[in-house]
Tab-separated table of C-alpha atoms and ligand atoms in Angstrom:
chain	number	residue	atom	x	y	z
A	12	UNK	CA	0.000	0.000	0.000
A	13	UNK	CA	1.078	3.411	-0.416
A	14	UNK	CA	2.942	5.446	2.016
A	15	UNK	CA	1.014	9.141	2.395
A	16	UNK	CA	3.795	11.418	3.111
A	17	UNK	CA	3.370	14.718	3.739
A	18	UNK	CA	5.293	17.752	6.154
A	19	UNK	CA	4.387	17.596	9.408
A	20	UNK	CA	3.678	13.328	9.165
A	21	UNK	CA	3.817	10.179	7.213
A	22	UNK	CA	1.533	7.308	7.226
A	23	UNK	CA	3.073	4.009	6.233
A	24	UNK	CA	1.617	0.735	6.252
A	25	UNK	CA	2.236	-2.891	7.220
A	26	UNK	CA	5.910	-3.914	7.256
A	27	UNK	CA	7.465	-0.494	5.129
A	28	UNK	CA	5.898	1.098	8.544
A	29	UNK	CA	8.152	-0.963	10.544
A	30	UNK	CA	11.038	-0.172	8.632
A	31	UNK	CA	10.379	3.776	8.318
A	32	UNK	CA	9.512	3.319	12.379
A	33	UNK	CA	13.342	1.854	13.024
A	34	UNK	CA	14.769	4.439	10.595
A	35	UNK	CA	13.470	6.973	12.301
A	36	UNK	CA	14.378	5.374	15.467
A	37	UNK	CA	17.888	5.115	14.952
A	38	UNK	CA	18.073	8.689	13.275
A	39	UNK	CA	16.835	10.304	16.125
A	40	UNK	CA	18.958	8.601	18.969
A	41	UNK	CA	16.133	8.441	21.015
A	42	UNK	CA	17.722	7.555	24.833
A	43	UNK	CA	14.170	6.391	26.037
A	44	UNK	CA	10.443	5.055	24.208
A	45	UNK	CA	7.812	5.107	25.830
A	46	UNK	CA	5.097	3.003	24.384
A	47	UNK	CA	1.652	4.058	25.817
A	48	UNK	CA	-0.863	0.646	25.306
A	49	UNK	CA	-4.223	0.090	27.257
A	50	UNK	CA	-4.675	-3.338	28.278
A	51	UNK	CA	-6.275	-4.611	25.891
A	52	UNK	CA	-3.591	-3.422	23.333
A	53	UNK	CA	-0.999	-4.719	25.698
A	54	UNK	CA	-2.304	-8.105	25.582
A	55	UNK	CA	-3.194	-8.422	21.830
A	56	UNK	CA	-0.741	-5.849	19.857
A	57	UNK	CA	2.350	-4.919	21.879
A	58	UNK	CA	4.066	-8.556	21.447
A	59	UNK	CA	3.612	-8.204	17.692
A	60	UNK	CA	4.749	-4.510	17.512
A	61	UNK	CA	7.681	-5.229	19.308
A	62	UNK	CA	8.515	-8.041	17.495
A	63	UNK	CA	7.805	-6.612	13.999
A	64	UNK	CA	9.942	-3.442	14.954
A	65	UNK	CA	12.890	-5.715	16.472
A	66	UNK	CA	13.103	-7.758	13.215
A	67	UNK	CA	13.636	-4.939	11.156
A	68	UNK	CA	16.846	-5.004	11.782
A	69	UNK	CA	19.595	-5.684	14.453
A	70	UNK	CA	20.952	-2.329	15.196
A	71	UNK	CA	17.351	-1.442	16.066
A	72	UNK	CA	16.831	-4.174	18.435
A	73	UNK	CA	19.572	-3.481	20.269
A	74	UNK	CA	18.734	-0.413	20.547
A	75	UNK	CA	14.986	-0.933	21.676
A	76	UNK	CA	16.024	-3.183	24.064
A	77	UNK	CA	18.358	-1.017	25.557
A	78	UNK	CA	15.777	2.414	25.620
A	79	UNK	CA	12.070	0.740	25.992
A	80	UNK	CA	9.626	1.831	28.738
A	81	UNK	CA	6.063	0.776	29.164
A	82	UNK	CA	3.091	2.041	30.739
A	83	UNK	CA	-0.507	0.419	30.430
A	84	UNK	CA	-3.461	2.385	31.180
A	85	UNK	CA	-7.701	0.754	31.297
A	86	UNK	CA	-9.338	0.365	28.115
A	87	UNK	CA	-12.538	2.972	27.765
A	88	UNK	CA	-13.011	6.705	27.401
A	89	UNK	CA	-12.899	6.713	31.091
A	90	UNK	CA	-9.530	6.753	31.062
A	91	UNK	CA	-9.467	9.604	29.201
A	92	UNK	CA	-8.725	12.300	31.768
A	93	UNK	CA	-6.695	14.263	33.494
A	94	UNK	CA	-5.711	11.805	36.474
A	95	UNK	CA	-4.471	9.323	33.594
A	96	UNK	CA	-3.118	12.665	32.187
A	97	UNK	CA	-0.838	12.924	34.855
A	98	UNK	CA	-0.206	9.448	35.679
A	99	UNK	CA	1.891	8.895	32.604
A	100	UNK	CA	3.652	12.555	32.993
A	101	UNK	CA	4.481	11.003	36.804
A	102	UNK	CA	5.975	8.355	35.565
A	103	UNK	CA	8.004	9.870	32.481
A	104	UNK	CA	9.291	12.519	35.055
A	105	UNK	CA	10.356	9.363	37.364
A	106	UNK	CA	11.985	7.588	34.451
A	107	UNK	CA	13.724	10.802	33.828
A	108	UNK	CA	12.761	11.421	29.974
A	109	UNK	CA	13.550	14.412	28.435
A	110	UNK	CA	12.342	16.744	25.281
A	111	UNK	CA	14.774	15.073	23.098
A	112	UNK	CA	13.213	11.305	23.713
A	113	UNK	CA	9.623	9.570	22.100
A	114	UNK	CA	6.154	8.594	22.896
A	115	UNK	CA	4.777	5.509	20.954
A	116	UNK	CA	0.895	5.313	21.174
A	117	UNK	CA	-0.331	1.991	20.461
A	118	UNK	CA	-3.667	1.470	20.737
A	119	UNK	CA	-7.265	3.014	19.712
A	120	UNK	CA	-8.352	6.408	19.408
A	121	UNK	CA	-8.505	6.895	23.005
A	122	UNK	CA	-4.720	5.838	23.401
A	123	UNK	CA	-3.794	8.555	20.535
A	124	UNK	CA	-5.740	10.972	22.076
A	125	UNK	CA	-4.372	10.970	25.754
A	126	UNK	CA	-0.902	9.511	24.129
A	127	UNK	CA	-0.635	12.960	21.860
A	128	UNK	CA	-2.048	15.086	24.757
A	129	UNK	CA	0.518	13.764	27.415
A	130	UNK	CA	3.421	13.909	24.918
A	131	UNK	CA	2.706	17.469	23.373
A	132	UNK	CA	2.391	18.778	26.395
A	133	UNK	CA	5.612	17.065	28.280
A	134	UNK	CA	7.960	19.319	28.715
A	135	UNK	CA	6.256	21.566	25.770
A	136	UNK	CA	6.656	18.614	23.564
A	137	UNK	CA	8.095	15.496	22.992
A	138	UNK	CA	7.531	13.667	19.798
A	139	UNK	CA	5.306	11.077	19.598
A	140	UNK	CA	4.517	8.151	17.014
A	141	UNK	CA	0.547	6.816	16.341
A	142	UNK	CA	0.468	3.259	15.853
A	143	UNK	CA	-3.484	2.844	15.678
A	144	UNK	CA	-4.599	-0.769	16.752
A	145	UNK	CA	-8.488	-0.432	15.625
A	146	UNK	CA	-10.663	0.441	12.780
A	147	UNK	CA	-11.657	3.960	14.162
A	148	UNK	CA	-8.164	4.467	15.144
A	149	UNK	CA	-6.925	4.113	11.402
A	150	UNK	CA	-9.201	5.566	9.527
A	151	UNK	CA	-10.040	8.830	11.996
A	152	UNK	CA	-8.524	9.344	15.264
A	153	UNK	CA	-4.866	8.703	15.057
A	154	UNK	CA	-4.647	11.056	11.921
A	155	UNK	CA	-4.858	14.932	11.960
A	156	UNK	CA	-3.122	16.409	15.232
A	157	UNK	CA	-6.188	16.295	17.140
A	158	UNK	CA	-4.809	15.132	20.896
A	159	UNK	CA	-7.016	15.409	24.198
A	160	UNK	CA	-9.113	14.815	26.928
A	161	UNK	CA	-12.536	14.726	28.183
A	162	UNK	CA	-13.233	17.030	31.280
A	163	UNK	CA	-16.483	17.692	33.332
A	164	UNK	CA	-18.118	15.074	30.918
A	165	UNK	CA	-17.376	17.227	27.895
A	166	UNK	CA	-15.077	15.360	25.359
A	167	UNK	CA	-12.271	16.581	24.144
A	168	UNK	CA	-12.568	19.640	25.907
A	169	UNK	CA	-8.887	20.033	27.218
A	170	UNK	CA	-6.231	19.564	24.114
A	171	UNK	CA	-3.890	20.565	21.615
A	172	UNK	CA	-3.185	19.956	18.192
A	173	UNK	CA	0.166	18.169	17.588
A	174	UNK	CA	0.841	16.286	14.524
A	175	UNK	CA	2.260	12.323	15.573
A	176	UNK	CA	5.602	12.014	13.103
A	177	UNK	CA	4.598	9.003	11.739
A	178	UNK	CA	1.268	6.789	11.347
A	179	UNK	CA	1.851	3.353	11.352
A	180	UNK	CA	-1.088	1.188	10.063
A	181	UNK	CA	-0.500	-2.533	10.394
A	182	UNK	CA	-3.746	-4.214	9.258
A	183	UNK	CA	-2.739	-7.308	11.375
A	184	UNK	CA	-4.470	-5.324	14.559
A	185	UNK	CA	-7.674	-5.566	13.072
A	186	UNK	CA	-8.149	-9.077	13.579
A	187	UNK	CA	-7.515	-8.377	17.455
A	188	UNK	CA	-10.970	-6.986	17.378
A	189	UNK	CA	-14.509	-7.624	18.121
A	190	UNK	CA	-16.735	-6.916	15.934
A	191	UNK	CA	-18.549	-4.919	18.574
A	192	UNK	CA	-15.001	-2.364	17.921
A	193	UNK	CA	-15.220	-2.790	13.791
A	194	UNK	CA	-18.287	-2.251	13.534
A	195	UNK	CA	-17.695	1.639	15.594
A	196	UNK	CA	-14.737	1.951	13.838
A	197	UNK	CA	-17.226	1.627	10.236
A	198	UNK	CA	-19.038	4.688	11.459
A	199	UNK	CA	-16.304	7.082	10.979
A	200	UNK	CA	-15.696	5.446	7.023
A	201	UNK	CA	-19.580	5.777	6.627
A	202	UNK	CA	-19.100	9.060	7.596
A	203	UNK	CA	-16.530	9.653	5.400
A	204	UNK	CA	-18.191	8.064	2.291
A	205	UNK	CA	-21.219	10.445	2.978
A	206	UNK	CA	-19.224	13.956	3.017
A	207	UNK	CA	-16.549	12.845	0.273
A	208	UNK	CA	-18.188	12.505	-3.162
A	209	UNK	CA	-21.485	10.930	-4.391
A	210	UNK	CA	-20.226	7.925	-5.215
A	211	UNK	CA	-18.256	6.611	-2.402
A	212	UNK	CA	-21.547	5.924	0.320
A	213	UNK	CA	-22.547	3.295	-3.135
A	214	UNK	CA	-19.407	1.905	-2.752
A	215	UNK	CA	-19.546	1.657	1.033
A	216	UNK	CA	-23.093	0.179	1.252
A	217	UNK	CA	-21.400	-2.933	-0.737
A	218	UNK	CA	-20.055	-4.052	2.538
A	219	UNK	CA	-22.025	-6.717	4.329
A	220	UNK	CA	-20.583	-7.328	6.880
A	221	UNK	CA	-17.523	-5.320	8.876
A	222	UNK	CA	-15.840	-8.624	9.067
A	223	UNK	CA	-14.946	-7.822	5.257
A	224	UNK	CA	-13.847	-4.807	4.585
A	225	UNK	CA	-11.532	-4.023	1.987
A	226	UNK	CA	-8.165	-2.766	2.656
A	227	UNK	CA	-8.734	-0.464	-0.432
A	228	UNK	CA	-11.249	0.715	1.525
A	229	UNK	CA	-9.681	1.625	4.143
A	230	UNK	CA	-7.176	3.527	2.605
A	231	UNK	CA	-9.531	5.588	0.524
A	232	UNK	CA	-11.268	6.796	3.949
A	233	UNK	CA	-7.825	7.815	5.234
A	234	UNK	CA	-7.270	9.535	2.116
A	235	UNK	CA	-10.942	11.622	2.515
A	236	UNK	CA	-9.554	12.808	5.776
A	237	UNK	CA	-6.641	13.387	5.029
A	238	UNK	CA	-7.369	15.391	1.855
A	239	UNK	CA	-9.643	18.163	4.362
A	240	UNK	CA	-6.440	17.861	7.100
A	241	UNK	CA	-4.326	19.084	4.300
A	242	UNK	CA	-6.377	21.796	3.414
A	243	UNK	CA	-7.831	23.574	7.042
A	244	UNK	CA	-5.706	21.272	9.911
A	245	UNK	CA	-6.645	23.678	12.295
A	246	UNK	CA	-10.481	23.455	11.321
A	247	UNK	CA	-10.982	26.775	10.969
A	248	UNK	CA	-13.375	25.856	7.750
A	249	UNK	CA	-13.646	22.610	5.617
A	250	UNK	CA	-12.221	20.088	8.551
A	251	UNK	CA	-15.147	20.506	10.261
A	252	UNK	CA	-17.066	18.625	7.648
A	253	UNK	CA	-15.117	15.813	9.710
A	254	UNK	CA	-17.705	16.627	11.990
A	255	UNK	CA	-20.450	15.315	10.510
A	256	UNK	CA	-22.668	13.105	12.998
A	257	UNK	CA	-20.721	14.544	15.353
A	258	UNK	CA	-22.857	17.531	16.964
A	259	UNK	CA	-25.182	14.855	18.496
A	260	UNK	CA	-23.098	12.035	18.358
A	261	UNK	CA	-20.785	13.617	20.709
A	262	UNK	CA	-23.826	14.589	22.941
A	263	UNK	CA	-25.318	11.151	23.001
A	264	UNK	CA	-22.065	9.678	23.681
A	265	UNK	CA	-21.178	12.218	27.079
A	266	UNK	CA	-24.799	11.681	28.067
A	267	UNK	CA	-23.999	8.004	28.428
A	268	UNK	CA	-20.651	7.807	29.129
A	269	UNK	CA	-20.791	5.547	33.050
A	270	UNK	CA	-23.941	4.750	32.381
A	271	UNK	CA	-24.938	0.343	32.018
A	272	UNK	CA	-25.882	1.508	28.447
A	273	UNK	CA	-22.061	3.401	27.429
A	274	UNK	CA	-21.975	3.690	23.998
A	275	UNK	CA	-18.735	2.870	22.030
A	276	UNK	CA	-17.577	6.809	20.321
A	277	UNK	CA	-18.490	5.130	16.924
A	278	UNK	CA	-21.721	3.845	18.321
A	279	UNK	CA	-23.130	7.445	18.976
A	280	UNK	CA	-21.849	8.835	15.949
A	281	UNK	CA	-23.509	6.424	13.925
A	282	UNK	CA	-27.021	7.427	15.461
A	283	UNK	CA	-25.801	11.209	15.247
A	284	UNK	CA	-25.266	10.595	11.270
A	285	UNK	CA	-29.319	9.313	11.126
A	286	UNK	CA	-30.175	12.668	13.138
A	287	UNK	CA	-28.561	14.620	11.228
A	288	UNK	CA	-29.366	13.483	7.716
A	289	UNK	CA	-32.621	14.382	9.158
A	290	UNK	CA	-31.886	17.693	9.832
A	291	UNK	CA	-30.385	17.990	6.770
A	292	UNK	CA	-33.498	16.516	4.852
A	293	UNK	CA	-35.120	19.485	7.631
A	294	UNK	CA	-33.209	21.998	6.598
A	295	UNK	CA	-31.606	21.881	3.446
A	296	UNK	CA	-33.752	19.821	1.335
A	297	UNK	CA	-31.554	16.889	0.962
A	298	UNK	CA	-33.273	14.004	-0.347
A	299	UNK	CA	-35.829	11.823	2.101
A	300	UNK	CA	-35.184	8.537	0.330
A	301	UNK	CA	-31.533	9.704	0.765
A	302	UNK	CA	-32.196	10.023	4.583
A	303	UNK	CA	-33.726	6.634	4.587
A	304	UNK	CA	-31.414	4.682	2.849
A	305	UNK	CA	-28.618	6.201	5.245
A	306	UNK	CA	-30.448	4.980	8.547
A	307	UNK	CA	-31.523	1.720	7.195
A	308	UNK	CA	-27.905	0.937	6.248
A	309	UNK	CA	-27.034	2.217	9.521
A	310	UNK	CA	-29.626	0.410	11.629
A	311	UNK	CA	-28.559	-3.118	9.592
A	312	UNK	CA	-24.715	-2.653	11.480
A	313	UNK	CA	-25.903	-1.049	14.313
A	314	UNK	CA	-28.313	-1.873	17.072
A	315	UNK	CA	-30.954	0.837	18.062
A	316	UNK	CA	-30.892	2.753	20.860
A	317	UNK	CA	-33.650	3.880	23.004
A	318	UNK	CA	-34.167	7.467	24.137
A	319	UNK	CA	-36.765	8.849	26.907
A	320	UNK	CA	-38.375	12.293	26.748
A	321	UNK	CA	-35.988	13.565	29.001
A	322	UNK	CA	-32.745	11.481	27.482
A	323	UNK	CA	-33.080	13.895	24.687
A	324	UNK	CA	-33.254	17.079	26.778
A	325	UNK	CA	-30.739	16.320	28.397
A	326	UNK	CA	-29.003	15.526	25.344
A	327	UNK	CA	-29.800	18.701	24.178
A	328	UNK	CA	-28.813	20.682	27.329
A	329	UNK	CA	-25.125	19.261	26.450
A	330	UNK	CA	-24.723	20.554	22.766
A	331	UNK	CA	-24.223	23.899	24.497
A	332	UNK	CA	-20.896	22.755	25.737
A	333	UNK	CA	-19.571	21.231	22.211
A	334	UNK	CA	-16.381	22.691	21.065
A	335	UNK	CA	-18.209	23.267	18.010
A	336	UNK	CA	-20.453	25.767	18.352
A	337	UNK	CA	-20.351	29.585	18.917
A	338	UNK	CA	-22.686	32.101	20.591
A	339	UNK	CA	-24.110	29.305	22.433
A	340	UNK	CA	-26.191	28.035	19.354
A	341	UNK	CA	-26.009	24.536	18.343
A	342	UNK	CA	-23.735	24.891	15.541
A	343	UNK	CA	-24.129	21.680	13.015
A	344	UNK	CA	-22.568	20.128	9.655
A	345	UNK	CA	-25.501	19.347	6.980
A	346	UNK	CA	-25.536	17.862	3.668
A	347	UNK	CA	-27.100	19.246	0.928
A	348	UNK	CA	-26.911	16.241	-1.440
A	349	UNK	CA	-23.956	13.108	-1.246
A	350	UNK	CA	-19.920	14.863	-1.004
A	351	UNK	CA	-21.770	18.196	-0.508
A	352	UNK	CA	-21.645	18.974	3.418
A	353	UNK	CA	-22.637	22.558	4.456
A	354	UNK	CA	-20.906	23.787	7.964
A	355	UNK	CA	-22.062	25.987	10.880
A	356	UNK	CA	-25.900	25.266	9.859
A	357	UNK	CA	-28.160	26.240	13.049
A	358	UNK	CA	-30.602	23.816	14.075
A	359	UNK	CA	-33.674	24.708	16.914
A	360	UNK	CA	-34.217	22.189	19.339
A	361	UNK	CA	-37.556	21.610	18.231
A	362	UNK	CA	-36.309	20.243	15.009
A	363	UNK	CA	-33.708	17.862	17.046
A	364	UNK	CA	-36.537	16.279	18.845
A	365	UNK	CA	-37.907	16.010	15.248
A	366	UNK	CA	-35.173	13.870	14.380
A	367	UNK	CA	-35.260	11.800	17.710
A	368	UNK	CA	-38.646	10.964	16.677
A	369	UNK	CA	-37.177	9.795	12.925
A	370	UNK	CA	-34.353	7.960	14.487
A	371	UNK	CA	-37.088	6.023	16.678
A	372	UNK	CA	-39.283	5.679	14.248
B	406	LIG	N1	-12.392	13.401	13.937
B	406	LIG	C1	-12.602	14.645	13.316
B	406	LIG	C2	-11.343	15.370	13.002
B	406	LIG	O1	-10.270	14.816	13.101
B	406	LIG	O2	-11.382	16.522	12.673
């Protein structure tokens, strides 16, 4: 596959990723590596990571042997926060790293979103490597420079953006997951198919089953994101058509987050997307059967989720908070038709319950 190499990162796949990994390795000197994992990437990635990287070549495994440090935090957004925050900075302050050495993030989005945080903020910056281990890692979160935490219930609220050097995909990791984590993972390339061109949600809705997804596939939807990253990185315009599903999705997801019915980030997006095609079909006129199709191919992956009357206030009540919006108006991405998302579209409440009701319906 490809290597995407731009300035500020590179994303290489499968074993060239290795290789470009111990290169850059050995160029740098790094005294000391820290690779961040959460246990479930300890268990079912790190052995293979380390093994791939040592058998690159000798030199490097010396050298990783020599410099490695490891530090495993609990799987789930919950660890997403400041006391994990400053966990790892405790314990690269105890191991005595410095500016100069390297973070290695291995695991999902929520590893490359504390791992970036932690390391761009570490002494004002120390560089850090993404080596994604799930679907939604791959194809969304460990690209872009987005790093952060969730705060007060709010996600993402507390960050920075901070390119990782180098993306490493290694498709291997995907077979280390449920399908419960592919299938979240798919929301973010549905997404992507929908706001990219008017073709590609056809192409997506070929998949059957998450269990089969082409690699091709995958590597288009990185190259949809990355194509907006390239253009507005500090989504200040077109990147926040990455958004998409998103308003709500982010809602839905705080709303439940330590609740017996947590949602998986992919999981609320996925029911944000059928909202707001909704609003879209609401306010913009994009096509009903359009609106249709997209839930039905949504509810076949994913199961529905119930929402009370006071769920979706409540709901509601958080949008205020989303990094998205401005003069305390629900700020929202909308399509117009296929590949043609509008941004900063205002939406009433009134027409959110609207779409509750569709999405229930
Ligand atoms: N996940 C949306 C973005 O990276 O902008």
């Amino acid at each position: 596959m490809n290597p995407i190499k731009k300035n500020k990162f590179s994303i290489i796949f499968n074993h060239d990723g290795y290789v470009e990994l111990a290169e850059y390795i050995e160029n740098n000197n790094f005294k000391k590596i820290l690779i961040l994992t959460d246990d479930n990437s300890k268990e079912n990635c790190l052995d293979i990571f380390i093994s791939s990287l040592s058998a690159t070549n000798n030199q490097v495994s010396n050298l990783i042997d020599s410099s490695l440090f490891y530090y495993s935090v609990k799987p789930g957004e919950n660890s997403k926060n400041i006391e994990t925050s400053i966990e790892v900075w405790k314990f690269l302050i105890d191991k005595g790293f410095k500016r100069s050495d390297l973070i290695i993030n291995l695991g999902g989005g929520m590893i490359t979103d504390l791992g970036g945080f932690v390391a761009s903020t570490f002494m004002r910056g120390v560089k850090f490597v993404n080596v994604p281990t799930t679907l939604l890692g791959m194809v969304d979160a460990s690209i872009g420079g987005k790093t952060g935490i969730d705060h007060r219930e709010i996600k993402n609220i507390i960050g920075v953006f901070e390119f990782a050097k180098i993306i490493l995909i290694d498709y291997r990791f995907l077979n280390t997951l449920t399908k419960r984590q592919k299938t979240a993972g798919y929301a973010e390339m549905i997404k992507h198919s929908l706001i990219c061109e008017k073709s590609e949600f056809d192409m997506i809705k070929k998949v059957d089953s998450v269990d089969e997804i082409p690699h091709e596939m995958i590597y288009k939807s990185i190259t949809t994101k990355i194509s907006i990253v390239d253009i507005d990185p500090h989504e200040s315009s077109i990147r926040k058509f990455l958004n998409y599903g998103h308003t709500l999705g982010h809602a839905i997801e705080s709303y439940l987050l330590g609740s017996n019915t947590e949602l998986l980030h992919g999981e609320a997006i996925a029911i944000g997307i059928v909202l707001e095609s909704y609003l879209s079909y609401l306010k913009t006129g994009f096509d009903f059967e359009q609106v249709n199709d997209i839930k039905r191919y949504i509810n076949k992956h994913f199961s529905s989720v119930k929402f009370s009357d006071s769920d979706i206030y409540e709901i509601i009540n958080l949008l205020k908070y989303d990094k998205k919006n401005s003069d305390d108006k629900a700020m929202f991405v909308l399509l117009k038709d296929l590949g043609e998302p509008l941004f900063n579209q205002v939406v009433t409440a009134k027409e959110i319950v609207d779409a509750f009701k569709f999405y229930k319906d």
